PDB file of N, CA and C in Angstrom:
ATOM      1  N   MET A   1       0.849  -1.171   0.000  1.00 42.00           N
ATOM      2  CA  MET A   1       0.000   0.000   0.000  1.00 42.00           C
ATOM      3  C   MET A   1       0.894   1.234   0.000  1.00 42.00           C
ATOM      4  N   GLN A   2       0.689   2.077  -0.960  1.00 47.00           N
ATOM      5  CA  GLN A   2       1.493   3.296  -1.054  1.00 47.00           C
ATOM      6  C   GLN A   2       1.028   4.288  -0.006  1.00 47.00           C
ATOM      7  N   GLN A   3       1.977   4.888   0.686  1.00 49.00           N
ATOM      8  CA  GLN A   3       1.645   5.898   1.676  1.00 49.00           C
ATOM      9  C   GLN A   3       2.244   7.217   1.226  1.00 49.00           C
ATOM     10  N   ASN A   4       1.441   8.245   1.290  1.00 48.00           N
ATOM     11  CA  ASN A   4       1.888   9.568   0.872  1.00 48.00           C
ATOM     12  C   ASN A   4       2.050  10.451   2.088  1.00 48.00           C
ATOM     13  N   GLU A   5       2.999  11.361   1.997  1.00 49.00           N
ATOM     14  CA  GLU A   5       3.238  12.266   3.105  1.00 49.00           C
ATOM     15  C   GLU A   5       2.770  13.658   2.739  1.00 49.00           C
ATOM     16  N   MET A   6       1.996  14.254   3.593  1.00 51.00           N
ATOM     17  CA  MET A   6       1.632  15.662   3.500  1.00 51.00           C
ATOM     18  C   MET A   6       1.952  16.241   4.861  1.00 51.00           C
ATOM     19  N   ASN A   7       1.930  17.537   4.946  1.00 72.00           N
ATOM     20  CA  ASN A   7       2.326  18.175   6.192  1.00 72.00           C
ATOM     21  C   ASN A   7       1.423  17.825   7.357  1.00 72.00           C
ATOM     22  N   THR A   8       0.134  17.991   7.192  1.00 85.00           N
ATOM     23  CA  THR A   8      -0.776  17.802   8.313  1.00 85.00           C
ATOM     24  C   THR A   8      -2.042  17.087   7.873  1.00 85.00           C
ATOM     25  N   LEU A   9      -2.718  16.546   8.851  1.00 87.00           N
ATOM     26  CA  LEU A   9      -4.013  15.927   8.602  1.00 87.00           C
ATOM     27  C   LEU A   9      -4.993  16.962   8.071  1.00 87.00           C
ATOM     28  N   SER A  10      -4.989  18.143   8.641  1.00 90.00           N
ATOM     29  CA  SER A  10      -5.928  19.177   8.187  1.00 90.00           C
ATOM     30  C   SER A  10      -5.664  19.568   6.733  1.00 90.00           C
ATOM     31  N   GLU A  11      -4.410  19.516   6.295  1.00 91.00           N
ATOM     32  CA  GLU A  11      -4.089  19.811   4.899  1.00 91.00           C
ATOM     33  C   GLU A  11      -4.686  18.752   3.968  1.00 91.00           C
ATOM     34  N   VAL A  12      -4.564  17.497   4.326  1.00 92.00           N
ATOM     35  CA  VAL A  12      -5.141  16.428   3.509  1.00 92.00           C
ATOM     36  C   VAL A  12      -6.661  16.556   3.483  1.00 92.00           C
ATOM     37  N   LEU A  13      -7.276  16.804   4.641  1.00 93.00           N
ATOM     38  CA  LEU A  13      -8.737  16.953   4.686  1.00 93.00           C
ATOM     39  C   LEU A  13      -9.196  18.137   3.841  1.00 93.00           C
ATOM     40  N   GLU A  14      -8.449  19.223   3.859  1.00 94.00           N
ATOM     41  CA  GLU A  14      -8.789  20.393   3.039  1.00 94.00           C
ATOM     42  C   GLU A  14      -8.681  20.055   1.552  1.00 94.00           C
ATOM     43  N   ASN A  15      -7.640  19.326   1.168  1.00 92.00           N
ATOM     44  CA  ASN A  15      -7.493  18.909  -0.226  1.00 92.00           C
ATOM     45  C   ASN A  15      -8.633  17.992  -0.654  1.00 92.00           C
ATOM     46  N   LEU A  16      -9.042  17.093   0.219  1.00 94.00           N
ATOM     47  CA  LEU A  16     -10.187  16.229  -0.094  1.00 94.00           C
ATOM     48  C   LEU A  16     -11.454  17.060  -0.265  1.00 94.00           C
ATOM     49  N   LYS A  17     -11.642  18.028   0.618  1.00 94.00           N
ATOM     50  CA  LYS A  17     -12.819  18.898   0.530  1.00 94.00           C
ATOM     51  C   LYS A  17     -12.819  19.669  -0.787  1.00 94.00           C
ATOM     52  N   ASN A  18     -11.676  20.197  -1.181  1.00 94.00           N
ATOM     53  CA  ASN A  18     -11.569  20.956  -2.432  1.00 94.00           C
ATOM     54  C   ASN A  18     -11.889  20.109  -3.655  1.00 94.00           C
ATOM     55  N   ARG A  19     -11.703  18.807  -3.530  1.00 92.00           N
ATOM     56  CA  ARG A  19     -12.006  17.888  -4.637  1.00 92.00           C
ATOM     57  C   ARG A  19     -13.380  17.244  -4.484  1.00 92.00           C
ATOM     58  N   SER A  20     -14.164  17.703  -3.520  1.00 93.00           N
ATOM     59  CA  SER A  20     -15.487  17.131  -3.222  1.00 93.00           C
ATOM     60  C   SER A  20     -15.392  15.645  -2.904  1.00 93.00           C
ATOM     61  N   CYS A  21     -14.341  15.278  -2.198  1.00 93.00           N
ATOM     62  CA  CYS A  21     -14.121  13.890  -1.775  1.00 93.00           C
ATOM     63  C   CYS A  21     -14.074  13.813  -0.254  1.00 93.00           C
ATOM     64  N   ASP A  22     -14.901  14.614   0.399  1.00 92.00           N
ATOM     65  CA  ASP A  22     -14.811  14.732   1.852  1.00 92.00           C
ATOM     66  C   ASP A  22     -15.945  14.039   2.594  1.00 92.00           C
ATOM     67  N   VAL A  23     -16.531  13.015   1.994  1.00 97.00           N
ATOM     68  CA  VAL A  23     -17.555  12.224   2.677  1.00 97.00           C
ATOM     69  C   VAL A  23     -16.852  11.387   3.745  1.00 97.00           C
ATOM     70  N   GLU A  24     -17.304  11.492   4.977  1.00 97.00           N
ATOM     71  CA  GLU A  24     -16.681  10.717   6.050  1.00 97.00           C
ATOM     72  C   GLU A  24     -17.412   9.395   6.227  1.00 97.00           C
ATOM     73  N   PHE A  25     -16.659   8.311   6.171  1.00 97.00           N
ATOM     74  CA  PHE A  25     -17.189   6.975   6.430  1.00 97.00           C
ATOM     75  C   PHE A  25     -16.995   6.688   7.912  1.00 97.00           C
ATOM     76  N   LEU A  26     -18.090   6.417   8.601  1.00 95.00           N
ATOM     77  CA  LEU A  26     -18.036   6.154  10.038  1.00 95.00           C
ATOM     78  C   LEU A  26     -18.282   4.678  10.312  1.00 95.00           C
ATOM     79  N   TRP A  27     -17.603   4.148  11.299  1.00 93.00           N
ATOM     80  CA  TRP A  27     -17.707   2.746  11.698  1.00 93.00           C
ATOM     81  C   TRP A  27     -18.937   2.550  12.571  1.00 93.00           C
ATOM     82  N   ASN A  28     -19.717   1.497  12.283  1.00 92.00           N
ATOM     83  CA  ASN A  28     -20.909   1.237  13.097  1.00 92.00           C
ATOM     84  C   ASN A  28     -20.948  -0.177  13.645  1.00 92.00           C
ATOM     85  N   GLU A  29     -19.834  -0.748  13.999  1.00 85.00           N
ATOM     86  CA  GLU A  29     -19.715  -2.081  14.591  1.00 85.00           C
ATOM     87  C   GLU A  29     -19.568  -3.198  13.570  1.00 85.00           C
ATOM     88  N   ASN A  30     -20.126  -3.052  12.353  1.00 90.00           N
ATOM     89  CA  ASN A  30     -19.974  -4.130  11.374  1.00 90.00           C
ATOM     90  C   ASN A  30     -19.869  -3.644   9.933  1.00 90.00           C
ATOM     91  N   SER A  31     -19.912  -2.344   9.715  1.00 96.00           N
ATOM     92  CA  SER A  31     -19.753  -1.791   8.367  1.00 96.00           C
ATOM     93  C   SER A  31     -19.367  -0.319   8.476  1.00 96.00           C
ATOM     94  N   LEU A  32     -18.968   0.235   7.353  1.00 97.00           N
ATOM     95  CA  LEU A  32     -18.736   1.678   7.289  1.00 97.00           C
ATOM     96  C   LEU A  32     -19.987   2.324   6.717  1.00 97.00           C
ATOM     97  N   VAL A  33     -20.361   3.471   7.265  1.00 97.00           N
ATOM     98  CA  VAL A  33     -21.587   4.157   6.859  1.00 97.00           C
ATOM     99  C   VAL A  33     -21.228   5.536   6.324  1.00 97.00           C
ATOM    100  N   ALA A  34     -21.824   5.874   5.181  1.00 97.00           N
ATOM    101  CA  ALA A  34     -21.676   7.212   4.599  1.00 97.00           C
ATOM    102  C   ALA A  34     -22.980   7.557   3.907  1.00 97.00           C
ATOM    103  N   GLY A  35     -23.473   8.749   4.162  1.00 93.00           N
ATOM    104  CA  GLY A  35     -24.713   9.184   3.522  1.00 93.00           C
ATOM    105  C   GLY A  35     -25.892   8.284   3.834  1.00 93.00           C
ATOM    106  N   GLY A  36     -25.902   7.691   5.017  1.00 94.00           N
ATOM    107  CA  GLY A  36     -27.000   6.818   5.418  1.00 94.00           C
ATOM    108  C   GLY A  36     -26.953   5.424   4.812  1.00 94.00           C
ATOM    109  N   LYS A  37     -25.898   5.111   4.076  1.00 96.00           N
ATOM    110  CA  LYS A  37     -25.777   3.799   3.433  1.00 96.00           C
ATOM    111  C   LYS A  37     -24.638   3.011   4.069  1.00 96.00           C
ATOM    112  N   ASN A  38     -24.887   1.726   4.320  1.00 97.00           N
ATOM    113  CA  ASN A  38     -23.858   0.838   4.866  1.00 97.00           C
ATOM    114  C   ASN A  38     -23.037   0.237   3.734  1.00 97.00           C
ATOM    115  N   TYR A  39     -21.735   0.176   3.945  1.00 98.00           N
ATOM    116  CA  TYR A  39     -20.827  -0.394   2.953  1.00 98.00           C
ATOM    117  C   TYR A  39     -20.030  -1.533   3.572  1.00 98.00           C
ATOM    118  N   GLU A  40     -19.996  -2.652   2.869  1.00 98.00           N
ATOM    119  CA  GLU A  40     -19.201  -3.812   3.252  1.00 98.00           C
ATOM    120  C   GLU A  40     -17.854  -3.732   2.527  1.00 98.00           C
ATOM    121  N   PRO A  41     -16.848  -4.495   2.982  1.00 97.00           N
ATOM    122  CA  PRO A  41     -15.523  -4.413   2.353  1.00 97.00           C
ATOM    123  C   PRO A  41     -15.536  -4.645   0.842  1.00 97.00           C
ATOM    124  N   GLN A  42     -16.359  -5.559   0.375  1.00 97.00           N
ATOM    125  CA  GLN A  42     -16.376  -5.880  -1.055  1.00 97.00           C
ATOM    126  C   GLN A  42     -16.958  -4.754  -1.907  1.00 97.00           C
ATOM    127  N   SER A  43     -17.612  -3.772  -1.289  1.00 98.00           N
ATOM    128  CA  SER A  43     -18.158  -2.644  -2.053  1.00 98.00           C
ATOM    129  C   SER A  43     -17.283  -1.395  -1.927  1.00 98.00           C
ATOM    130  N   LEU A  44     -16.081  -1.567  -1.362  1.00 98.00           N
ATOM    131  CA  LEU A  44     -15.146  -0.459  -1.153  1.00 98.00           C
ATOM    132  C   LEU A  44     -13.794  -0.771  -1.774  1.00 98.00           C
ATOM    133  N   GLN A  45     -13.018   0.277  -1.968  1.00 96.00           N
ATOM    134  CA  GLN A  45     -11.648   0.164  -2.447  1.00 96.00           C
ATOM    135  C   GLN A  45     -10.820   1.222  -1.724  1.00 96.00           C
ATOM    136  N   ILE A  46      -9.643   0.859  -1.260  1.00 96.00           N
ATOM    137  CA  ILE A  46      -8.732   1.849  -0.682  1.00 96.00           C
ATOM    138  C   ILE A  46      -7.925   2.455  -1.823  1.00 96.00           C
ATOM    139  N   ILE A  47      -8.071   3.774  -2.006  1.00 94.00           N
ATOM    140  CA  ILE A  47      -7.358   4.477  -3.072  1.00 94.00           C
ATOM    141  C   ILE A  47      -6.008   4.995  -2.575  1.00 94.00           C
ATOM    142  N   LYS A  48      -5.991   5.550  -1.389  1.00 92.00           N
ATOM    143  CA  LYS A  48      -4.767   6.122  -0.810  1.00 92.00           C
ATOM    144  C   LYS A  48      -4.779   5.897   0.695  1.00 92.00           C
ATOM    145  N   THR A  49      -3.593   5.916   1.271  1.00 91.00           N
ATOM    146  CA  THR A  49      -3.440   5.832   2.720  1.00 91.00           C
ATOM    147  C   THR A  49      -2.457   6.916   3.151  1.00 91.00           C
ATOM    148  N   TYR A  50      -2.824   7.654   4.181  1.00 91.00           N
ATOM    149  CA  TYR A  50      -1.948   8.685   4.749  1.00 91.00           C
ATOM    150  C   TYR A  50      -1.734   8.361   6.218  1.00 91.00           C
ATOM    151  N   ARG A  51      -0.495   8.414   6.653  1.00 88.00           N
ATOM    152  CA  ARG A  51      -0.166   8.148   8.058  1.00 88.00           C
ATOM    153  C   ARG A  51       0.368   9.440   8.676  1.00 88.00           C
ATOM    154  N   PHE A  52      -0.145   9.754   9.847  1.00 85.00           N
ATOM    155  CA  PHE A  52       0.279  10.957  10.571  1.00 85.00           C
ATOM    156  C   PHE A  52       0.759  10.539  11.949  1.00 85.00           C
ATOM    157  N   GLU A  53       1.930  11.021  12.334  1.00 79.00           N
ATOM    158  CA  GLU A  53       2.473  10.704  13.643  1.00 79.00           C
ATOM    159  C   GLU A  53       2.708  11.989  14.405  1.00 79.00           C
ATOM    160  N   GLY A  54       2.277  11.995  15.659  1.00 67.00           N
ATOM    161  CA  GLY A  54       2.425  13.185  16.488  1.00 67.00           C
ATOM    162  C   GLY A  54       3.885  13.484  16.771  1.00 67.00           C
ATOM    163  N   ASP A  55       4.282  14.733  16.578  1.00 66.00           N
ATOM    164  CA  ASP A  55       5.671  15.128  16.829  1.00 66.00           C
ATOM    165  C   ASP A  55       6.011  15.101  18.313  1.00 66.00           C
ATOM    166  N   SER A  56       5.132  15.657  19.118  1.00 59.00           N
ATOM    167  CA  SER A  56       5.429  15.757  20.542  1.00 59.00           C
ATOM    168  C   SER A  56       4.770  14.650  21.357  1.00 59.00           C
ATOM    169  N   ASN A  57       3.753  14.014  20.794  1.00 59.00           N
ATOM    170  CA  ASN A  57       3.039  12.982  21.535  1.00 59.00           C
ATOM    171  C   ASN A  57       2.706  11.827  20.594  1.00 59.00           C
ATOM    172  N   PRO A  58       3.308  10.649  20.805  1.00 58.00           N
ATOM    173  CA  PRO A  58       3.037   9.510  19.933  1.00 58.00           C
ATOM    174  C   PRO A  58       1.567   9.081  19.944  1.00 58.00           C
ATOM    175  N   ASP A  59       0.819   9.495  20.952  1.00 60.00           N
ATOM    176  CA  ASP A  59      -0.604   9.159  21.006  1.00 60.00           C
ATOM    177  C   ASP A  59      -1.411   9.959  19.994  1.00 60.00           C
ATOM    178  N   ASP A  60      -0.820  10.997  19.410  1.00 67.00           N
ATOM    179  CA  ASP A  60      -1.499  11.820  18.403  1.00 67.00           C
ATOM    180  C   ASP A  60      -1.259  11.279  16.998  1.00 67.00           C
ATOM    181  N   SER A  61      -1.363   9.989  16.830  1.00 82.00           N
ATOM    182  CA  SER A  61      -1.100   9.352  15.546  1.00 82.00           C
ATOM    183  C   SER A  61      -2.404   8.907  14.913  1.00 82.00           C
ATOM    184  N   ALA A  62      -2.442   8.961  13.573  1.00 86.00           N
ATOM    185  CA  ALA A  62      -3.671   8.591  12.870  1.00 86.00           C
ATOM    186  C   ALA A  62      -3.342   8.071  11.478  1.00 86.00           C
ATOM    187  N   ILE A  63      -4.268   7.287  10.947  1.00 90.00           N
ATOM    188  CA  ILE A  63      -4.219   6.833   9.558  1.00 90.00           C
ATOM    189  C   ILE A  63      -5.507   7.292   8.901  1.00 90.00           C
ATOM    190  N   LEU A  64      -5.380   7.891   7.730  1.00 93.00           N
ATOM    191  CA  LEU A  64      -6.539   8.298   6.952  1.00 93.00           C
ATOM    192  C   LEU A  64      -6.572   7.429   5.696  1.00 93.00           C
ATOM    193  N   TYR A  65      -7.674   6.720   5.509  1.00 95.00           N
ATOM    194  CA  TYR A  65      -7.878   5.891   4.324  1.00 95.00           C
ATOM    195  C   TYR A  65      -8.797   6.647   3.374  1.00 95.00           C
ATOM    196  N   VAL A  66      -8.356   6.882   2.138  1.00 95.00           N
ATOM    197  CA  VAL A  66      -9.235   7.447   1.115  1.00 95.00           C
ATOM    198  C   VAL A  66      -9.908   6.260   0.444  1.00 95.00           C
ATOM    199  N   LEU A  67     -11.244   6.272   0.470  1.00 96.00           N
ATOM    200  CA  LEU A  67     -12.040   5.138  -0.001  1.00 96.00           C
ATOM    201  C   LEU A  67     -12.902   5.519  -1.190  1.00 96.00           C
ATOM    202  N   LYS A  68     -13.129   4.552  -2.049  1.00 96.00           N
ATOM    203  CA  LYS A  68     -14.057   4.715  -3.170  1.00 96.00           C
ATOM    204  C   LYS A  68     -15.038   3.554  -3.121  1.00 96.00           C
ATOM    205  N   THR A  69     -16.329   3.866  -3.268  1.00 97.00           N
ATOM    206  CA  THR A  69     -17.351   2.825  -3.236  1.00 97.00           C
ATOM    207  C   THR A  69     -17.654   2.338  -4.647  1.00 97.00           C
ATOM    208  N   ASN A  70     -18.337   1.194  -4.723  1.00 96.00           N
ATOM    209  CA  ASN A  70     -18.708   0.671  -6.033  1.00 96.00           C
ATOM    210  C   ASN A  70     -19.791   1.513  -6.698  1.00 96.00           C
ATOM    211  N   ASP A  71     -20.420   2.442  -5.952  1.00 95.00           N
ATOM    212  CA  ASP A  71     -21.398   3.351  -6.565  1.00 95.00           C
ATOM    213  C   ASP A  71     -20.833   4.764  -6.751  1.00 95.00           C
ATOM    214  N   GLY A  72     -19.494   4.893  -6.690  1.00 94.00           N
ATOM    215  CA  GLY A  72     -18.834   6.134  -7.077  1.00 94.00           C
ATOM    216  C   GLY A  72     -18.572   7.158  -5.993  1.00 94.00           C
ATOM    217  N   VAL A  73     -18.937   6.888  -4.747  1.00 96.00           N
ATOM    218  CA  VAL A  73     -18.681   7.826  -3.654  1.00 96.00           C
ATOM    219  C   VAL A  73     -17.201   7.747  -3.279  1.00 96.00           C
ATOM    220  N   ILE A  74     -16.557   8.906  -3.143  1.00 96.00           N
ATOM    221  CA  ILE A  74     -15.169   8.958  -2.681  1.00 96.00           C
ATOM    222  C   ILE A  74     -15.138   9.769  -1.395  1.00 96.00           C
ATOM    223  N   GLY A  75     -14.514   9.199  -0.388  1.00 97.00           N
ATOM    224  CA  GLY A  75     -14.427   9.862   0.903  1.00 97.00           C
ATOM    225  C   GLY A  75     -13.297   9.265   1.717  1.00 97.00           C
ATOM    226  N   TYR A  76     -13.430   9.318   3.040  1.00 97.00           N
ATOM    227  CA  TYR A  76     -12.329   8.871   3.887  1.00 97.00           C
ATOM    228  C   TYR A  76     -12.839   8.260   5.182  1.00 97.00           C
ATOM    229  N   SER A  77     -11.987   7.455   5.781  1.00 96.00           N
ATOM    230  CA  SER A  77     -12.187   6.957   7.134  1.00 96.00           C
ATOM    231  C   SER A  77     -10.915   7.283   7.902  1.00 96.00           C
ATOM    232  N   LEU A  78     -11.076   7.852   9.070  1.00 93.00           N
ATOM    233  CA  LEU A  78      -9.942   8.291   9.879  1.00 93.00           C
ATOM    234  C   LEU A  78      -9.850   7.420  11.119  1.00 93.00           C
ATOM    235  N   ASP A  79      -8.668   6.875  11.363  1.00 89.00           N
ATOM    236  CA  ASP A  79      -8.461   5.987  12.504  1.00 89.00           C
ATOM    237  C   ASP A  79      -7.267   6.462  13.314  1.00 89.00           C
ATOM    238  N   SER A  80      -7.499   6.779  14.573  1.00 81.00           N
ATOM    239  CA  SER A  80      -6.397   7.092  15.486  1.00 81.00           C
ATOM    240  C   SER A  80      -5.777   5.787  15.949  1.00 81.00           C
ATOM    241  N   TYR A  81      -4.487   5.823  16.231  1.00 73.00           N
ATOM    242  CA  TYR A  81      -3.850   4.641  16.803  1.00 73.00           C
ATOM    243  C   TYR A  81      -2.872   5.077  17.872  1.00 73.00           C
ATOM    244  N   GLY A  82      -2.291   4.125  18.523  1.00 61.00           N
ATOM    245  CA  GLY A  82      -1.477   4.424  19.694  1.00 61.00           C
ATOM    246  C   GLY A  82      -2.343   4.180  20.921  1.00 61.00           C
ATOM    247  N   ALA A  83      -2.152   4.964  21.947  1.00 55.00           N
ATOM    248  CA  ALA A  83      -2.914   4.772  23.181  1.00 55.00           C
ATOM    249  C   ALA A  83      -4.379   5.164  23.024  1.00 55.00           C
ATOM    250  N   ASN A  84      -4.678   6.058  22.082  1.00 54.00           N
ATOM    251  CA  ASN A  84      -6.049   6.553  21.909  1.00 54.00           C
ATOM    252  C   ASN A  84      -6.681   5.989  20.637  1.00 54.00           C
ATOM    253  N   LEU A  85      -6.957   4.697  20.649  1.00 59.00           N
ATOM    254  CA  LEU A  85      -7.570   4.062  19.484  1.00 59.00           C
ATOM    255  C   LEU A  85      -8.983   4.574  19.280  1.00 59.00           C
ATOM    256  N   ASN A  86      -9.336   4.860  18.008  1.00 59.00           N
ATOM    257  CA  ASN A  86     -10.711   5.248  17.682  1.00 59.00           C
ATOM    258  C   ASN A  86     -11.646   4.062  17.748  1.00 59.00           C
ATOM    259  N   TYR A  87     -11.183   2.966  17.169  1.00 64.00           N
ATOM    260  CA  TYR A  87     -12.056   1.821  16.959  1.00 64.00           C
ATOM    261  C   TYR A  87     -11.436   0.571  17.548  1.00 64.00           C
ATOM    262  N   ASP A  88     -12.220  -0.506  17.531  1.00 76.00           N
ATOM    263  CA  ASP A  88     -11.753  -1.769  18.078  1.00 76.00           C
ATOM    264  C   ASP A  88     -11.131  -2.638  16.988  1.00 76.00           C
ATOM    265  N   GLU A  89     -10.785  -3.853  17.357  1.00 83.00           N
ATOM    266  CA  GLU A  89     -10.148  -4.781  16.422  1.00 83.00           C
ATOM    267  C   GLU A  89     -11.060  -5.129  15.253  1.00 83.00           C
ATOM    268  N   ALA A  90     -12.374  -5.080  15.446  1.00 88.00           N
ATOM    269  CA  ALA A  90     -13.309  -5.369  14.351  1.00 88.00           C
ATOM    270  C   ALA A  90     -13.124  -4.373  13.206  1.00 88.00           C
ATOM    271  N   TYR A  91     -12.884  -3.115  13.533  1.00 90.00           N
ATOM    272  CA  TYR A  91     -12.618  -2.103  12.501  1.00 90.00           C
ATOM    273  C   TYR A  91     -11.352  -2.459  11.722  1.00 90.00           C
ATOM    274  N   ASN A  92     -10.291  -2.799  12.439  1.00 88.00           N
ATOM    275  CA  ASN A  92      -9.032  -3.159  11.783  1.00 88.00           C
ATOM    276  C   ASN A  92      -9.211  -4.362  10.866  1.00 88.00           C
ATOM    277  N   ASN A  93      -9.944  -5.372  11.323  1.00 92.00           N
ATOM    278  CA  ASN A  93     -10.211  -6.546  10.489  1.00 92.00           C
ATOM    279  C   ASN A  93     -11.020  -6.163   9.258  1.00 92.00           C
ATOM    280  N   PHE A  94     -11.979  -5.273   9.416  1.00 94.00           N
ATOM    281  CA  PHE A  94     -12.802  -4.799   8.299  1.00 94.00           C
ATOM    282  C   PHE A  94     -11.916  -4.100   7.263  1.00 94.00           C
ATOM    283  N   ILE A  95     -11.069  -3.184   7.718  1.00 94.00           N
ATOM    284  CA  ILE A  95     -10.184  -2.440   6.815  1.00 94.00           C
ATOM    285  C   ILE A  95      -9.273  -3.398   6.049  1.00 94.00           C
ATOM    286  N   ARG A  96      -8.769  -4.433   6.723  1.00 94.00           N
ATOM    287  CA  ARG A  96      -7.880  -5.402   6.062  1.00 94.00           C
ATOM    288  C   ARG A  96      -8.571  -6.137   4.916  1.00 94.00           C
ATOM    289  N   GLN A  97      -9.891  -6.220   4.951  1.00 96.00           N
ATOM    290  CA  GLN A  97     -10.647  -6.925   3.913  1.00 96.00           C
ATOM    291  C   GLN A  97     -10.932  -6.061   2.687  1.00 96.00           C
ATOM    292  N   ILE A  98     -10.727  -4.760   2.785  1.00 96.00           N
ATOM    293  CA  ILE A  98     -11.014  -3.862   1.658  1.00 96.00           C
ATOM    294  C   ILE A  98      -9.888  -3.971   0.637  1.00 96.00           C
ATOM    295  N   PRO A  99     -10.227  -4.228  -0.628  1.00 95.00           N
ATOM    296  CA  PRO A  99      -9.186  -4.292  -1.659  1.00 95.00           C
ATOM    297  C   PRO A  99      -8.478  -2.943  -1.821  1.00 95.00           C
ATOM    298  N   ILE A 100      -7.206  -3.011  -2.155  1.00 92.00           N
ATOM    299  CA  ILE A 100      -6.410  -1.813  -2.400  1.00 92.00           C
ATOM    300  C   ILE A 100      -6.353  -1.602  -3.904  1.00 92.00           C
ATOM    301  N   SER A 101      -6.658  -0.387  -4.336  1.00 86.00           N
ATOM    302  CA  SER A 101      -6.686  -0.107  -5.771  1.00 86.00           C
ATOM    303  C   SER A 101      -5.297  -0.252  -6.374  1.00 86.00           C
ATOM    304  N   GLY A 102      -5.278  -0.505  -7.666  1.00 74.00           N
ATOM    305  CA  GLY A 102      -4.020  -0.642  -8.383  1.00 74.00           C
ATOM    306  C   GLY A 102      -3.292   0.679  -8.510  1.00 74.00           C
ATOM    307  N   HIS A 103      -2.071   0.607  -8.916  1.00 56.00           N
ATOM    308  CA  HIS A 103      -1.208   1.787  -9.028  1.00 56.00           C
ATOM    309  C   HIS A 103      -1.804   2.850  -9.953  1.00 56.00           C
ATOM    310  N   ASN A 104      -2.410   2.444 -11.070  1.00 57.00           N
ATOM    311  CA  ASN A 104      -2.982   3.415 -12.007  1.00 57.00           C
ATOM    312  C   ASN A 104      -4.104   4.217 -11.365  1.00 57.00           C
ATOM    313  N   GLU A 105      -4.963   3.565 -10.602  1.00 57.00           N
ATOM    314  CA  GLU A 105      -6.050   4.263  -9.910  1.00 57.00           C
ATOM    315  C   GLU A 105      -5.473   5.225  -8.875  1.00 57.00           C
ATOM    316  N   GLN A 106      -4.415   4.821  -8.191  1.00 55.00           N
ATOM    317  CA  GLN A 106      -3.793   5.686  -7.198  1.00 55.00           C
ATOM    318  C   GLN A 106      -3.199   6.927  -7.860  1.00 55.00           C
ATOM    319  N   LEU A 107      -2.576   6.755  -9.007  1.00 55.00           N
ATOM    320  CA  LEU A 107      -1.992   7.906  -9.700  1.00 55.00           C
ATOM    321  C   LEU A 107      -3.054   8.897 -10.145  1.00 55.00           C
ATOM    322  N   LYS A 108      -4.235   8.413 -10.503  1.00 59.00           N
ATOM    323  CA  LYS A 108      -5.329   9.299 -10.911  1.00 59.00           C
ATOM    324  C   LYS A 108      -5.810  10.146  -9.744  1.00 59.00           C
ATOM    325  N   PHE A 109      -5.524   9.710  -8.525  1.00 60.00           N
ATOM    326  CA  PHE A 109      -6.048  10.389  -7.353  1.00 60.00           C
ATOM    327  C   PHE A 109      -4.983  11.192  -6.616  1.00 60.00           C
ATOM    328  N   GLU A 110      -4.013  11.713  -7.288  1.00 60.00           N
ATOM    329  CA  GLU A 110      -3.005  12.544  -6.626  1.00 60.00           C
ATOM    330  C   GLU A 110      -3.661  13.795  -6.060  1.00 60.00           C
ATOM    331  N   LEU A 111      -3.332  14.150  -4.817  1.00 55.00           N
ATOM    332  CA  LEU A 111      -3.862  15.376  -4.197  1.00 55.00           C
ATOM    333  C   LEU A 111      -2.931  16.530  -4.477  1.00 55.00           C
TER     334      LEU A 111
END
């Protein structure tokens, strides 16, 4: 999985917003939800992954997954890690099941 570096999480979120790709996918115990619709791993694709690590506090670490659905929605899921986990192991297992897009799709989505 290719990981891209940008300065800050807020910079990546702003870039997503500018591209109208700022739909937030929220975890609901067994699927990701966006726009009132539940999505299973097979209906999603990971386009990009961004990792952020806190400079002064390792607990301020996060991973942002840019996701694309089979019905064309592009958005993100944000997961904190370290001591302050956002989600449980079920979320991590769910994310592992989502296919990662090929290199060509990733290149089309440069921020």
